[in-house]
């Protein structure tokens, strides 16, 4: 399976856009999310790209943005952990 650069950029932008909607553009969460998403895309190569996993993640983020259910609480907790780990 060959993946072109345009598909990778589109997946990054889709993930970032849906994640921002899920965290409702809140200030600490959006920057933590952006740094982790950038790190994931920069550290992993093309061979780690999996469109099925990205589709599943987009579906998860869509559900997290729609209502404050299980997905929203999971994302919120994960971002809190990432934020505290980044603190010196």
Coordinates of C-alpha atoms in Angstrom, one line a residue:
X1 CA 0.0 0.0 0.0
X2 CA 1.5 3.3 -1.1
X3 CA 0.6 6.4 0.7
X4 CA 1.2 9.8 -0.8
X5 CA 2.1 12.9 1.1
X6 CA -1.3 14.6 0.4
X7 CA -3.2 11.8 2.1
X8 CA -1.0 12.1 5.2
X9 CA -1.5 15.9 5.3
X10 CA -5.2 15.5 4.9
X11 CA -5.4 12.9 7.7
X12 CA -3.4 15.2 10.0
X13 CA -5.7 18.1 9.3
X14 CA -8.8 16.0 9.7
X15 CA -7.6 14.7 13.1
X16 CA -6.6 18.1 14.3
X17 CA -9.9 19.7 13.2
X18 CA -12.1 17.0 14.8
X19 CA -10.0 17.0 18.0
X20 CA -10.4 20.8 18.3
X21 CA -14.1 20.4 18.1
X22 CA -14.1 17.6 20.6
X23 CA -12.2 19.7 23.2
X24 CA -14.3 22.7 22.3
X25 CA -11.2 24.8 21.5
X26 CA -10.2 25.0 25.2
X27 CA -6.9 26.7 25.7
X28 CA -4.7 24.1 27.6
X29 CA -6.2 21.1 25.8
X30 CA -5.8 22.4 22.3
X31 CA -2.0 23.1 22.7
X32 CA -1.4 19.7 24.4
X33 CA -3.3 18.0 21.6
X34 CA -1.4 19.9 18.9
X35 CA 2.0 18.9 20.4
X36 CA 1.1 15.2 20.7
X37 CA -0.4 15.1 17.2
X38 CA 2.7 16.8 15.7
X39 CA 5.0 14.4 17.6
X40 CA 3.1 11.4 16.4
X41 CA 3.2 12.5 12.7
X42 CA 6.9 13.5 12.9
X43 CA 8.2 10.5 14.7
X44 CA 6.4 7.8 12.8
X45 CA 7.2 7.1 9.1
X46 CA 4.9 6.4 6.2
X47 CA 4.9 2.7 7.1
X48 CA 3.0 3.5 10.3
X49 CA 0.2 5.2 8.4
X50 CA -3.0 3.2 8.7
X51 CA -6.2 4.7 7.3
X52 CA -8.5 2.3 9.2
X53 CA -7.1 3.5 12.5
X54 CA -7.4 7.1 11.5
X55 CA -11.1 6.6 10.4
X56 CA -11.8 4.9 13.8
X57 CA -10.1 7.8 15.6
X58 CA -12.2 10.4 13.6
X59 CA -15.3 8.5 14.6
X60 CA -14.3 8.6 18.2
X61 CA -13.6 12.3 18.1
X62 CA -16.9 13.0 16.3
X63 CA -18.7 11.2 19.1
X64 CA -16.7 13.1 21.7
X65 CA -17.7 16.4 20.1
X66 CA -21.4 15.6 19.8
X67 CA -22.2 14.9 23.4
X68 CA -20.5 14.8 26.8
X69 CA -20.6 11.1 27.1
X70 CA -17.9 8.4 27.6
X71 CA -15.8 9.5 24.6
X72 CA -15.7 13.1 25.8
X73 CA -14.7 12.1 29.3
X74 CA -12.0 9.7 28.0
X75 CA -10.5 12.4 25.8
X76 CA -10.6 15.0 28.6
X77 CA -8.8 12.6 31.0
X78 CA -6.2 11.7 28.5
X79 CA -5.4 15.3 27.7
X80 CA -5.2 16.1 31.5
X81 CA -2.6 13.3 31.9
X82 CA -0.6 14.5 28.9
X83 CA -0.7 18.1 30.1
X84 CA 0.5 17.1 33.6
X85 CA 3.3 15.0 32.1
X86 CA 4.5 18.0 30.1
X87 CA 4.8 20.2 33.2
X88 CA 8.3 20.6 34.5

